[in-house]
Coordinates of C-alpha atoms in Angstrom, one line a residue:
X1 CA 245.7 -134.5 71.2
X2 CA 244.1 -137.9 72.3
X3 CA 246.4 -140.4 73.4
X4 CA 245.7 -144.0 71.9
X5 CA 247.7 -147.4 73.2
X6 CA 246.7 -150.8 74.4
X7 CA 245.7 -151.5 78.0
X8 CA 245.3 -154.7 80.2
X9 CA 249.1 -155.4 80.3
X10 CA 250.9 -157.1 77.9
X11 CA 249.6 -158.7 75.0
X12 CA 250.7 -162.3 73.2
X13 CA 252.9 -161.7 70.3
X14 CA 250.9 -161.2 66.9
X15 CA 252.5 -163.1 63.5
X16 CA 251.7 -161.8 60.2
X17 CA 252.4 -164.2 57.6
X18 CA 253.1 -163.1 54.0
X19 CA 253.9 -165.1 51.2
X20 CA 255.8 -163.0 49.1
X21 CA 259.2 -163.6 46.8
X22 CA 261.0 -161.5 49.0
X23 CA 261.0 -163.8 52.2
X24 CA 263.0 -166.5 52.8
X25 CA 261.7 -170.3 52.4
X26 CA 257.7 -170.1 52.2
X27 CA 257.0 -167.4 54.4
X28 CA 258.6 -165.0 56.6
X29 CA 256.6 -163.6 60.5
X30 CA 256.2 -160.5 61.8
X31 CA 255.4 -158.9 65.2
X32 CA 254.5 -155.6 65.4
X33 CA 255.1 -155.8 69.3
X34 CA 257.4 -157.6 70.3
X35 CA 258.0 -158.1 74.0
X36 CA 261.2 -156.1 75.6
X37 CA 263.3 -157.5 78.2
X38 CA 264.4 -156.0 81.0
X39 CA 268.0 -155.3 80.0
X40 CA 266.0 -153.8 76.7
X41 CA 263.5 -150.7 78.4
X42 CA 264.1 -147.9 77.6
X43 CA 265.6 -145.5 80.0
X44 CA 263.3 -142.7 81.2
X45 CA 265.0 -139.6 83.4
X46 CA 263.8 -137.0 85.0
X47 CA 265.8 -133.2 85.8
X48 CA 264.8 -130.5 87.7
X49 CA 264.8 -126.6 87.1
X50 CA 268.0 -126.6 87.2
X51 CA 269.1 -129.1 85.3
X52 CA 270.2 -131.9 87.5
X53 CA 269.5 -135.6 86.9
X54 CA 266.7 -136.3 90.1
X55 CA 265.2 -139.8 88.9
X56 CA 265.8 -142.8 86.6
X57 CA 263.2 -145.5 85.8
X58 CA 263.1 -147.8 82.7
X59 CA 259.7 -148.9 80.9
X60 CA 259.9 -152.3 79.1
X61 CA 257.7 -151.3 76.1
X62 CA 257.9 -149.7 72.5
X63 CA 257.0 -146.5 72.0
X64 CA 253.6 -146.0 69.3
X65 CA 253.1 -142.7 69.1
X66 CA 255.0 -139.5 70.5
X67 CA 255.0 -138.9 74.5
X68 CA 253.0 -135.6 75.8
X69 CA 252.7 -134.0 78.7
X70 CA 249.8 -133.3 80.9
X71 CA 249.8 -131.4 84.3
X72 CA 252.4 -132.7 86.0
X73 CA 253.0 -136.6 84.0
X74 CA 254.4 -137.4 80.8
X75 CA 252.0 -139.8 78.5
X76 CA 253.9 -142.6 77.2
X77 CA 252.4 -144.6 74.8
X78 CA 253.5 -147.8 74.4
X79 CA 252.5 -150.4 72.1
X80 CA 251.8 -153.1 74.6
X81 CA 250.1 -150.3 77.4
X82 CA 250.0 -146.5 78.2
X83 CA 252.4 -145.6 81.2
X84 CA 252.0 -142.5 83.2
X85 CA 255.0 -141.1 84.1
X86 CA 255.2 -138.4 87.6
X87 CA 257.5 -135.6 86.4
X88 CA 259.1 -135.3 89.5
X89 CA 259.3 -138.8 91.6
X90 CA 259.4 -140.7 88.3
X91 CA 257.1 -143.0 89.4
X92 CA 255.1 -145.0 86.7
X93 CA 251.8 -145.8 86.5
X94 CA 250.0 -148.2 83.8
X95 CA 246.3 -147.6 83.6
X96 CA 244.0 -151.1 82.9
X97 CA 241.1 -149.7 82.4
X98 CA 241.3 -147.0 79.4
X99 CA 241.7 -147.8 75.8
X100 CA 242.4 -143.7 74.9
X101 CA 244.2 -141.4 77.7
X102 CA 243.5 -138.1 77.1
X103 CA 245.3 -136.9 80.2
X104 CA 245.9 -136.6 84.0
X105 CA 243.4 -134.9 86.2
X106 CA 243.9 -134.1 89.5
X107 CA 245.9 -138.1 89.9
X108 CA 243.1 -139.5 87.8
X109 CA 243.8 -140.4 84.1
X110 CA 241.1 -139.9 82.1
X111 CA 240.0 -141.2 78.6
X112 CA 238.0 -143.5 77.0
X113 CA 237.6 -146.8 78.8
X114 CA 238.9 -150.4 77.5
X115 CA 235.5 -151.8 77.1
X116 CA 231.4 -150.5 77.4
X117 CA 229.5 -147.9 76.6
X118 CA 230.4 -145.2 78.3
X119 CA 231.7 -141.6 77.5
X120 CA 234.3 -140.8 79.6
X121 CA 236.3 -143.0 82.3
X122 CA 239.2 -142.0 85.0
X123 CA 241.2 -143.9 86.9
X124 CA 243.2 -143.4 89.9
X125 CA 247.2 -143.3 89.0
X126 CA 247.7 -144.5 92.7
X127 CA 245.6 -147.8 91.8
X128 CA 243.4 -146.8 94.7
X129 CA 239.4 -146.7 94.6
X130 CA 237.0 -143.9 93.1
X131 CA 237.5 -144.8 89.6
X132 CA 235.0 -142.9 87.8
X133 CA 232.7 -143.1 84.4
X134 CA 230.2 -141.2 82.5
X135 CA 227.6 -143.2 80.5
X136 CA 224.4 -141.4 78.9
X137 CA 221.1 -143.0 77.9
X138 CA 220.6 -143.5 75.4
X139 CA 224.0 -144.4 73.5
X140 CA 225.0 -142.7 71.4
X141 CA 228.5 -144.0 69.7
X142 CA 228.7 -140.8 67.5
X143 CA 228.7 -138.2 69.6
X144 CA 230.7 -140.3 72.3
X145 CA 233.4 -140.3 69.9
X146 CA 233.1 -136.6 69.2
X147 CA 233.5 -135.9 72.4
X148 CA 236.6 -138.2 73.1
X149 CA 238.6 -136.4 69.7
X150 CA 237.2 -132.5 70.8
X151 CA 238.3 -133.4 74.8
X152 CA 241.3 -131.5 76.2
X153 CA 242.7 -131.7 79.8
X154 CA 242.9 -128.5 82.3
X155 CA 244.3 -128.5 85.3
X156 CA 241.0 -129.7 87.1
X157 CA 238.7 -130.6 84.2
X158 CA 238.5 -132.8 81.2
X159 CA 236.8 -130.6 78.5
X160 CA 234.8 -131.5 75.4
X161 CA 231.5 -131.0 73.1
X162 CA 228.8 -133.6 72.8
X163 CA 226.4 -132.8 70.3
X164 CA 225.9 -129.4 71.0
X165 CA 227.2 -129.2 75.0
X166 CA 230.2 -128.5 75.7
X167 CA 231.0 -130.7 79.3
X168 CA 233.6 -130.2 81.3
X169 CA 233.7 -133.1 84.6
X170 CA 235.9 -132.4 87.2
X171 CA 236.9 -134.2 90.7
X172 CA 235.4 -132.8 93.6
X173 CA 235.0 -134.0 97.4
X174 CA 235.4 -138.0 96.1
X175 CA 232.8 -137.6 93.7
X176 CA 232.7 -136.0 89.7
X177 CA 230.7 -132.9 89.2
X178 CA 229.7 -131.4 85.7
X179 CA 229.6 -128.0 84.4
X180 CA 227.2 -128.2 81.2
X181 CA 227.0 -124.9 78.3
X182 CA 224.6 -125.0 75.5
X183 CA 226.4 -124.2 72.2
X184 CA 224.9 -123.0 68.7
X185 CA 226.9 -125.1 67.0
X186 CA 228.7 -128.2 67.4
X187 CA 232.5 -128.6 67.5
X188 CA 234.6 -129.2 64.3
X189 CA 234.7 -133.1 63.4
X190 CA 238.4 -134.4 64.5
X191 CA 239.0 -131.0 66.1
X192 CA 240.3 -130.4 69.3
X193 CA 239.7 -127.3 71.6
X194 CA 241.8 -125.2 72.8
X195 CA 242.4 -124.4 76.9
X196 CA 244.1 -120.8 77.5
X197 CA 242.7 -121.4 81.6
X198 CA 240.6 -123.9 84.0
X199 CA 237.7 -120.9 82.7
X200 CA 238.4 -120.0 79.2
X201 CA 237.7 -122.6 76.5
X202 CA 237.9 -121.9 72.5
X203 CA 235.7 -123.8 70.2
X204 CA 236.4 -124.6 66.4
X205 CA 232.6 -124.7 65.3
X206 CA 231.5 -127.3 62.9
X207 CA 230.3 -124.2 60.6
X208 CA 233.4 -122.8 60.0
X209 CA 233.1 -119.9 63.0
X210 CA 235.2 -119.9 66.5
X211 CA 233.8 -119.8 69.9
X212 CA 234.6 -118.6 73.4
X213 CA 233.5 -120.6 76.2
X214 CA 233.5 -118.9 79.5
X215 CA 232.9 -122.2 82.5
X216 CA 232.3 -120.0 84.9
X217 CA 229.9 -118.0 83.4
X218 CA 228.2 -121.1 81.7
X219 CA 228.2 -119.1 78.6
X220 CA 229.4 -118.5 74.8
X221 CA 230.8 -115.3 75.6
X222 CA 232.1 -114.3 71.9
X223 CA 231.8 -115.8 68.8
X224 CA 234.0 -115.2 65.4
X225 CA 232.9 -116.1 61.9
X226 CA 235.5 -116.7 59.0
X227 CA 235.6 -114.5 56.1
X228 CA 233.4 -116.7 53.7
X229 CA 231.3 -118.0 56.2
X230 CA 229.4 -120.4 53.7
X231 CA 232.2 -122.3 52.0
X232 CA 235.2 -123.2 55.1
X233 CA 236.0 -126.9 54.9
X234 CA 238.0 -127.5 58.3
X235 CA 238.6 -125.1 61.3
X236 CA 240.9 -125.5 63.6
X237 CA 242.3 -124.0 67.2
X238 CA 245.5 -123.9 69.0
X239 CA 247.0 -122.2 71.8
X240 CA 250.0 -120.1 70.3
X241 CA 250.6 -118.4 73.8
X242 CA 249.6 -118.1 77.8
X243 CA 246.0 -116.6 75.9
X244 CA 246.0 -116.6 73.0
X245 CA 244.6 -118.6 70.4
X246 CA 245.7 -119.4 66.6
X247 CA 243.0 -119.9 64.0
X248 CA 243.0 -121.9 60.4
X249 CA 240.5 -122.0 58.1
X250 CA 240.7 -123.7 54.8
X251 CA 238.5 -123.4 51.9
X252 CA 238.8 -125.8 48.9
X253 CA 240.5 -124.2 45.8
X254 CA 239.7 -126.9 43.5
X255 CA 239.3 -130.8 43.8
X256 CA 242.1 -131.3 41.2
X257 CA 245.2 -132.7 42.5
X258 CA 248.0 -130.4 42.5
X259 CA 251.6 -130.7 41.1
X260 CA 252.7 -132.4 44.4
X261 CA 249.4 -134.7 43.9
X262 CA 247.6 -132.8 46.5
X263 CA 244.3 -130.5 46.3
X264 CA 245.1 -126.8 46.2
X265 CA 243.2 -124.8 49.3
X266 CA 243.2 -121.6 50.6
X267 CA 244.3 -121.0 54.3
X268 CA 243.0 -118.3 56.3
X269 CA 244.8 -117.2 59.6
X270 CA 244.9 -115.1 62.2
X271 CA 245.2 -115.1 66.2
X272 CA 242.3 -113.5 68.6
X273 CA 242.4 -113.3 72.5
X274 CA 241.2 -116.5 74.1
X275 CA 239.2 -114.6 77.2
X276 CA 237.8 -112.1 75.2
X277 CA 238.3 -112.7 71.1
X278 CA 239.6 -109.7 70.4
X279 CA 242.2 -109.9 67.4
X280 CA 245.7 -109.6 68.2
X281 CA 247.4 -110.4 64.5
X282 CA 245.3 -109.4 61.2
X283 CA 244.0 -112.3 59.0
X284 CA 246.0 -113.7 56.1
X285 CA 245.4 -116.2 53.2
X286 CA 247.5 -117.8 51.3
X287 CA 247.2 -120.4 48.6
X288 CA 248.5 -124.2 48.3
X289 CA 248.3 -127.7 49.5
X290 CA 247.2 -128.3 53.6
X291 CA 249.7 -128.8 55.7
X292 CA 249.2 -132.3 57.1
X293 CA 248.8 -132.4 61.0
X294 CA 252.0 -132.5 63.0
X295 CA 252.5 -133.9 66.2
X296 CA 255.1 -132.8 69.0
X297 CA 257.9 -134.9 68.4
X298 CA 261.3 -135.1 70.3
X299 CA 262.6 -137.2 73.5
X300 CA 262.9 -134.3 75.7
X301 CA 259.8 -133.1 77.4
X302 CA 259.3 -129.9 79.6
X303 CA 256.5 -129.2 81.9
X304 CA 255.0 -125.9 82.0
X305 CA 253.9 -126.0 85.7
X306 CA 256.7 -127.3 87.2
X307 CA 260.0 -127.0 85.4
X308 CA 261.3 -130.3 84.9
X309 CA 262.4 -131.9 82.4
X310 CA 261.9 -135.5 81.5
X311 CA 263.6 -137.2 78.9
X312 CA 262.5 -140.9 77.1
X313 CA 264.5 -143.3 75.1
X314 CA 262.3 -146.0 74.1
X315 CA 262.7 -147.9 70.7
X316 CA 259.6 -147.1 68.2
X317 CA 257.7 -149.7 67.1
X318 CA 258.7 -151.5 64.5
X319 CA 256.6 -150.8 61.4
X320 CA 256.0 -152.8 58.2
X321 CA 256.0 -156.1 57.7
X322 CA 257.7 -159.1 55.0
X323 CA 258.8 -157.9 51.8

Protein backbone atom coordinates (compact mmCIF):
# COMPACT_ATOMS: atom_id res chain seq x y z
CA UNK A 1 0.00 0.00 0.00
CA UNK A 2 1.14 3.67 -0.45
CA UNK A 3 2.84 5.11 2.39
CA UNK A 4 1.51 8.75 3.44
CA UNK A 5 3.41 11.10 6.25
CA UNK A 6 4.81 14.56 6.45
CA UNK A 7 8.19 15.46 5.20
CA UNK A 8 10.60 18.52 5.71
CA UNK A 9 11.35 17.67 9.35
CA UNK A 10 9.34 18.61 12.10
CA UNK A 11 6.47 20.72 11.99
CA UNK A 12 5.14 23.65 14.63
CA UNK A 13 2.52 22.38 16.84
CA UNK A 14 -1.10 22.71 15.43
CA UNK A 15 -4.05 23.95 18.17
CA UNK A 16 -7.53 23.22 17.44
CA UNK A 17 -9.81 25.21 19.44
CA UNK A 18 -13.30 23.96 20.24
CA UNK A 19 -15.83 25.64 22.20
CA UNK A 20 -17.79 23.03 23.47
CA UNK A 21 -19.50 22.35 27.20
CA UNK A 22 -17.32 19.65 27.65
CA UNK A 23 -13.92 21.70 28.04
CA UNK A 24 -12.81 23.39 30.73
CA UNK A 25 -13.10 27.41 31.02
CA UNK A 26 -13.81 28.80 27.36
CA UNK A 27 -12.02 26.49 25.41
CA UNK A 28 -9.82 23.54 25.51
CA UNK A 29 -6.37 22.92 22.56
CA UNK A 30 -5.46 20.20 20.83
CA UNK A 31 -2.33 18.92 18.94
CA UNK A 32 -2.59 16.26 16.88
CA UNK A 33 1.34 16.11 16.81
CA UNK A 34 2.82 16.80 19.40
CA UNK A 35 6.66 16.95 19.56
CA UNK A 36 8.41 13.81 21.41
CA UNK A 37 11.48 14.24 23.50
CA UNK A 38 14.19 12.37 23.49
CA UNK A 39 13.63 10.30 26.62
CA UNK A 40 10.00 9.79 24.79
CA UNK A 41 11.04 7.85 21.06
CA UNK A 42 10.09 5.07 20.71
CA UNK A 43 12.47 2.20 20.77
CA UNK A 44 13.04 0.43 17.43
CA UNK A 45 15.22 -3.11 17.43
CA UNK A 46 16.36 -5.08 15.11
CA UNK A 47 17.10 -9.39 15.45
CA UNK A 48 18.60 -11.58 13.18
CA UNK A 49 17.70 -15.08 11.77
CA UNK A 50 18.21 -16.35 14.71
CA UNK A 51 16.70 -14.40 16.94
CA UNK A 52 19.32 -12.32 18.59
CA UNK A 53 18.92 -8.57 19.46
CA UNK A 54 21.72 -6.96 16.65
CA UNK A 55 20.67 -3.16 16.82
CA UNK A 56 18.77 -0.56 18.90
CA UNK A 57 17.88 2.96 17.65
CA UNK A 58 14.97 5.20 18.88
CA UNK A 59 12.83 7.63 16.48
CA UNK A 60 11.37 10.70 18.25
CA UNK A 61 8.05 10.72 16.39
CA UNK A 62 4.37 9.24 16.55
CA UNK A 63 3.45 6.67 14.67
CA UNK A 64 0.26 7.61 11.81
CA UNK A 65 -0.26 4.79 10.15
CA UNK A 66 1.04 1.02 10.39
CA UNK A 67 4.97 0.35 9.51
CA UNK A 68 5.65 -1.96 6.26
CA UNK A 69 8.35 -3.45 4.93
CA UNK A 70 10.08 -2.98 1.64
CA UNK A 71 13.24 -4.82 0.39
CA UNK A 72 15.35 -4.67 2.96
CA UNK A 73 13.86 -1.30 5.23
CA UNK A 74 10.95 -0.99 7.42
CA UNK A 75 8.59 2.21 6.47
CA UNK A 76 7.80 4.11 9.42
CA UNK A 77 5.37 6.65 9.23
CA UNK A 78 5.40 9.11 11.53
CA UNK A 79 3.30 12.00 11.92
CA UNK A 80 5.92 14.74 11.91
CA UNK A 81 8.12 12.72 8.87
CA UNK A 82 8.55 9.14 7.24
CA UNK A 83 11.84 7.36 8.54
CA UNK A 84 13.40 4.62 6.68
CA UNK A 85 14.64 2.13 8.78
CA UNK A 86 17.86 -0.58 7.39
CA UNK A 87 16.71 -3.96 8.64
CA UNK A 88 20.02 -4.98 9.42
CA UNK A 89 22.37 -1.85 10.58
CA UNK A 90 19.35 -0.12 11.99
CA UNK A 91 20.35 2.94 10.54
CA UNK A 92 17.55 5.59 9.87
CA UNK A 93 16.95 7.60 7.20
CA UNK A 94 14.22 10.58 6.93
CA UNK A 95 13.47 11.45 3.31
CA UNK A 96 12.79 15.57 2.64
CA UNK A 97 11.79 15.43 -0.42
CA UNK A 98 8.61 12.98 -0.77
CA UNK A 99 5.14 13.59 0.55
CA UNK A 100 4.02 9.61 -0.20
CA UNK A 101 6.78 6.69 0.10
CA UNK A 102 5.83 3.96 -1.64
CA UNK A 103 9.01 2.09 -1.04
CA UNK A 104 12.81 1.47 -1.23
CA UNK A 105 14.54 0.84 -4.47
CA UNK A 106 17.80 -0.26 -4.91
CA UNK A 107 18.80 2.67 -1.60
CA UNK A 108 16.50 5.07 -3.28
CA UNK A 109 12.94 5.74 -1.74
CA UNK A 110 10.65 6.42 -3.98
CA UNK A 111 7.13 8.10 -3.95
CA UNK A 112 5.45 11.05 -4.63
CA UNK A 113 7.46 14.21 -4.04
CA UNK A 114 6.67 17.06 -1.30
CA UNK A 115 5.92 19.71 -3.82
CA UNK A 116 5.55 20.04 -8.10
CA UNK A 117 4.20 18.44 -10.73
CA UNK A 118 5.86 15.47 -11.18
CA UNK A 119 4.85 11.76 -11.21
CA UNK A 120 7.28 9.92 -9.51
CA UNK A 121 10.39 11.11 -7.29
CA UNK A 122 13.36 9.05 -5.45
CA UNK A 123 15.72 9.92 -3.20
CA UNK A 124 18.89 8.55 -2.07
CA UNK A 125 18.60 7.03 1.66
CA UNK A 126 22.37 7.78 1.95
CA UNK A 127 21.48 11.63 1.48
CA UNK A 128 23.98 11.52 -1.43
CA UNK A 129 23.31 12.96 -5.13
CA UNK A 130 21.26 11.36 -8.03
CA UNK A 131 17.91 12.07 -6.71
CA UNK A 132 15.62 11.33 -9.39
CA UNK A 133 11.93 12.56 -10.82
CA UNK A 134 9.54 11.83 -13.56
CA UNK A 135 7.45 14.73 -14.87
CA UNK A 136 5.23 14.33 -18.15
CA UNK A 137 3.91 17.09 -20.40
CA UNK A 138 1.37 17.83 -20.30
CA UNK A 139 0.14 17.36 -16.52
CA UNK A 140 -2.00 15.53 -15.92
CA UNK A 141 -3.06 15.40 -11.93
CA UNK A 142 -5.50 12.45 -12.54
CA UNK A 143 -3.60 9.97 -13.90
CA UNK A 144 -0.48 11.04 -11.76
CA UNK A 145 -2.52 10.12 -8.86
CA UNK A 146 -3.57 6.84 -10.40
CA UNK A 147 -0.37 5.91 -10.90
CA UNK A 148 0.90 6.80 -7.28
CA UNK A 149 -2.30 4.47 -5.63
CA UNK A 150 -1.72 1.38 -8.48
CA UNK A 151 2.37 1.74 -7.82
CA UNK A 152 4.03 -1.23 -6.05
CA UNK A 153 7.85 -1.72 -5.32
CA UNK A 154 9.99 -4.82 -6.74
CA UNK A 155 13.20 -5.48 -5.91
CA UNK A 156 14.56 -3.11 -8.72
CA UNK A 157 11.49 -1.35 -10.07
CA UNK A 158 8.66 0.88 -8.87
CA UNK A 159 5.63 -0.39 -10.85
CA UNK A 160 2.32 1.30 -11.84
CA UNK A 161 -0.48 2.13 -14.65
CA UNK A 162 -0.91 5.63 -16.06
CA UNK A 163 -3.75 5.91 -18.17
CA UNK A 164 -3.48 2.87 -20.04
CA UNK A 165 0.65 2.13 -19.55
CA UNK A 166 1.72 0.27 -17.17
CA UNK A 167 5.53 1.94 -16.24
CA UNK A 168 7.92 0.38 -14.39
CA UNK A 169 11.44 2.84 -13.72
CA UNK A 170 14.19 1.34 -12.36
CA UNK A 171 17.95 2.51 -11.44
CA UNK A 172 20.53 1.70 -13.79
CA UNK A 173 24.32 2.90 -14.28
CA UNK A 174 23.39 6.43 -12.24
CA UNK A 175 20.69 7.13 -14.41
CA UNK A 176 16.57 5.78 -14.39
CA UNK A 177 15.52 3.69 -17.32
CA UNK A 178 11.72 2.90 -18.22
CA UNK A 179 10.15 -0.25 -19.34
CA UNK A 180 6.71 0.93 -20.94
CA UNK A 181 3.52 -1.89 -21.93
CA UNK A 182 0.46 -0.77 -23.54
CA UNK A 183 -2.62 -2.15 -21.68
CA UNK A 184 -6.45 -2.58 -22.98
CA UNK A 185 -7.65 -1.35 -20.06
CA UNK A 186 -6.73 0.82 -17.27
CA UNK A 187 -6.02 -0.26 -13.72
CA UNK A 188 -8.81 -0.46 -11.00
CA UNK A 189 -9.40 3.12 -9.35
CA UNK A 190 -7.62 2.88 -5.63
CA UNK A 191 -6.25 -0.56 -6.62
CA UNK A 192 -2.99 -1.70 -6.21
CA UNK A 193 -1.09 -4.39 -8.31
CA UNK A 194 0.18 -7.18 -7.33
CA UNK A 195 4.23 -8.28 -7.80
CA UNK A 196 4.76 -12.21 -7.67
CA UNK A 197 8.63 -11.27 -9.39
CA UNK A 198 10.96 -8.23 -10.76
CA UNK A 199 8.96 -9.85 -14.32
CA UNK A 200 5.60 -10.82 -13.47
CA UNK A 201 3.08 -8.04 -12.72
CA UNK A 202 -0.89 -8.66 -12.08
CA UNK A 203 -3.34 -6.03 -13.03
CA UNK A 204 -6.89 -5.48 -11.49
CA UNK A 205 -8.55 -3.84 -14.76
CA UNK A 206 -10.82 -0.94 -14.38
CA UNK A 207 -13.57 -3.26 -16.25
CA UNK A 208 -13.85 -5.74 -13.79
CA UNK A 209 -11.12 -8.43 -15.70
CA UNK A 210 -7.41 -9.28 -14.37
CA UNK A 211 -4.27 -9.00 -16.24
CA UNK A 212 -0.78 -10.51 -16.50
CA UNK A 213 1.97 -8.26 -17.23
CA UNK A 214 5.08 -9.94 -18.41
CA UNK A 215 8.23 -6.83 -18.17
CA UNK A 216 10.34 -8.64 -19.94
CA UNK A 217 8.32 -9.51 -22.67
CA UNK A 218 6.68 -6.03 -22.75
CA UNK A 219 3.51 -7.76 -23.00
CA UNK A 220 -0.17 -8.60 -21.46
CA UNK A 221 0.49 -12.15 -21.58
CA UNK A 222 -3.02 -13.45 -20.13
CA UNK A 223 -5.96 -11.87 -19.33
CA UNK A 224 -9.11 -13.19 -17.02
CA UNK A 225 -12.66 -11.82 -17.10
CA UNK A 226 -15.10 -12.13 -14.02
CA UNK A 227 -18.12 -14.14 -14.24
CA UNK A 228 -20.60 -11.17 -15.04
CA UNK A 229 -18.25 -9.33 -16.93
CA UNK A 230 -20.77 -6.23 -17.36
CA UNK A 231 -21.93 -5.50 -13.76
CA UNK A 232 -18.39 -5.94 -11.26
CA UNK A 233 -18.16 -2.86 -9.10
CA UNK A 234 -14.44 -3.11 -7.59
CA UNK A 235 -11.58 -5.66 -8.43
CA UNK A 236 -8.93 -6.23 -6.54
CA UNK A 237 -5.34 -8.25 -6.45
CA UNK A 238 -3.16 -9.64 -3.83
CA UNK A 239 -0.33 -11.89 -3.60
CA UNK A 240 -1.55 -14.95 -1.41
CA UNK A 241 1.84 -16.86 -2.08
CA UNK A 242 5.54 -16.82 -3.71
CA UNK A 243 3.08 -16.80 -7.27
CA UNK A 244 0.17 -16.72 -6.83
CA UNK A 245 -2.39 -14.23 -6.84
CA UNK A 246 -5.89 -13.88 -4.96
CA UNK A 247 -8.74 -12.27 -6.79
CA UNK A 248 -12.11 -10.29 -5.49
CA UNK A 249 -14.71 -9.20 -7.30
CA UNK A 250 -17.85 -7.61 -6.03
CA UNK A 251 -21.01 -6.93 -7.59
CA UNK A 252 -23.71 -4.77 -5.97
CA UNK A 253 -26.71 -6.81 -4.47
CA UNK A 254 -28.87 -3.97 -3.84
CA UNK A 255 -28.26 -0.21 -2.82
CA UNK A 256 -30.42 -0.74 0.36
CA UNK A 257 -28.58 -0.67 3.48
CA UNK A 258 -28.37 -3.89 5.19
CA UNK A 259 -29.17 -4.96 8.83
CA UNK A 260 -25.67 -3.85 9.94
CA UNK A 261 -26.35 -0.45 7.90
CA UNK A 262 -24.21 -1.58 5.04
CA UNK A 263 -25.13 -2.47 1.24
CA UNK A 264 -25.41 -6.20 0.59
CA UNK A 265 -22.85 -7.42 -2.37
CA UNK A 266 -21.83 -10.32 -3.81
CA UNK A 267 -18.10 -11.48 -3.61
CA UNK A 268 -16.57 -13.51 -6.17
CA UNK A 269 -13.13 -15.28 -5.50
CA UNK A 270 -10.68 -17.38 -6.56
CA UNK A 271 -6.70 -17.62 -6.98
CA UNK A 272 -4.94 -18.07 -10.58
CA UNK A 273 -1.07 -18.32 -11.19
CA UNK A 274 0.57 -14.97 -11.35
CA UNK A 275 3.25 -16.08 -14.44
CA UNK A 276 0.81 -17.83 -16.30
CA UNK A 277 -3.08 -17.33 -14.98
CA UNK A 278 -3.88 -20.49 -14.81
CA UNK A 279 -6.41 -21.29 -11.86
CA UNK A 280 -5.22 -22.87 -8.92
CA UNK A 281 -8.54 -22.69 -6.45
CA UNK A 282 -12.19 -22.78 -8.19
CA UNK A 283 -14.29 -19.53 -7.96
CA UNK A 284 -16.66 -18.85 -5.10
CA UNK A 285 -19.39 -16.27 -4.26
CA UNK A 286 -20.87 -15.53 -1.45
CA UNK A 287 -23.30 -12.91 -0.28
CA UNK A 288 -23.07 -9.94 2.42
CA UNK A 289 -21.61 -6.70 3.32
CA UNK A 290 -17.70 -5.86 1.87
CA UNK A 291 -15.21 -6.41 4.02
CA UNK A 292 -13.61 -3.02 4.59
CA UNK A 293 -9.81 -2.86 3.64
CA UNK A 294 -7.33 -4.04 6.30
CA UNK A 295 -3.97 -3.05 6.78
CA UNK A 296 -1.02 -5.12 8.30
CA UNK A 297 -0.98 -4.32 11.67
CA UNK A 298 1.32 -5.43 14.57
CA UNK A 299 4.84 -4.13 16.01
CA UNK A 300 6.81 -6.94 14.81
CA UNK A 301 7.95 -6.95 11.24
CA UNK A 302 9.80 -9.79 9.22
CA UNK A 303 11.60 -9.34 6.07
CA UNK A 304 11.19 -11.83 3.44
CA UNK A 305 14.74 -11.44 1.87
CA UNK A 306 16.68 -11.34 4.70
CA UNK A 307 15.31 -12.87 7.80
CA UNK A 308 15.37 -10.33 10.35
CA UNK A 309 13.15 -9.12 12.34
CA UNK A 310 12.53 -5.62 13.44
CA UNK A 311 10.32 -4.61 16.07
CA UNK A 312 8.77 -0.71 16.67
CA UNK A 313 7.33 0.76 19.75
CA UNK A 314 6.22 4.07 18.93
CA UNK A 315 3.16 5.82 20.60
CA UNK A 316 0.11 6.29 17.87
CA UNK A 317 -1.00 9.49 17.28
CA UNK A 318 -3.20 10.85 19.30
CA UNK A 319 -6.70 11.09 17.63
CA UNK A 320 -9.75 13.27 18.39
CA UNK A 321 -9.88 16.29 19.65
CA UNK A 322 -12.13 18.57 22.76
CA UNK A 323 -15.22 17.07 23.90
Amino acid sequence: MGVRGRVGGRRAAVAVLLSTAACSGAGCSFDDCPEVSATEAGPVTGADPSGAVRWTTRVPDLLSEPPVVSNGHVVIVGCHATHVVDVTSGSVSTPTGLADVIGVVQGYAVGAPADGDTVLAAERLDGGPGGWSWQESPVDGDADRAYRASAVVTSTAVVGVRGQTLVAWSPDSGSWDSVEVALPVGTRSGQRLAAADDTHVVVPGSDGSVLGVDLAARAVTWRVLPTRPDAPTDVSVRLAGRDVVAVEVWYPRTTAAAVTGEPVWVTERWSLDARTGETRSPRVTSSGTRPRPTTPTGDVLRDPATGWTVTQQLRGRPRGGCF
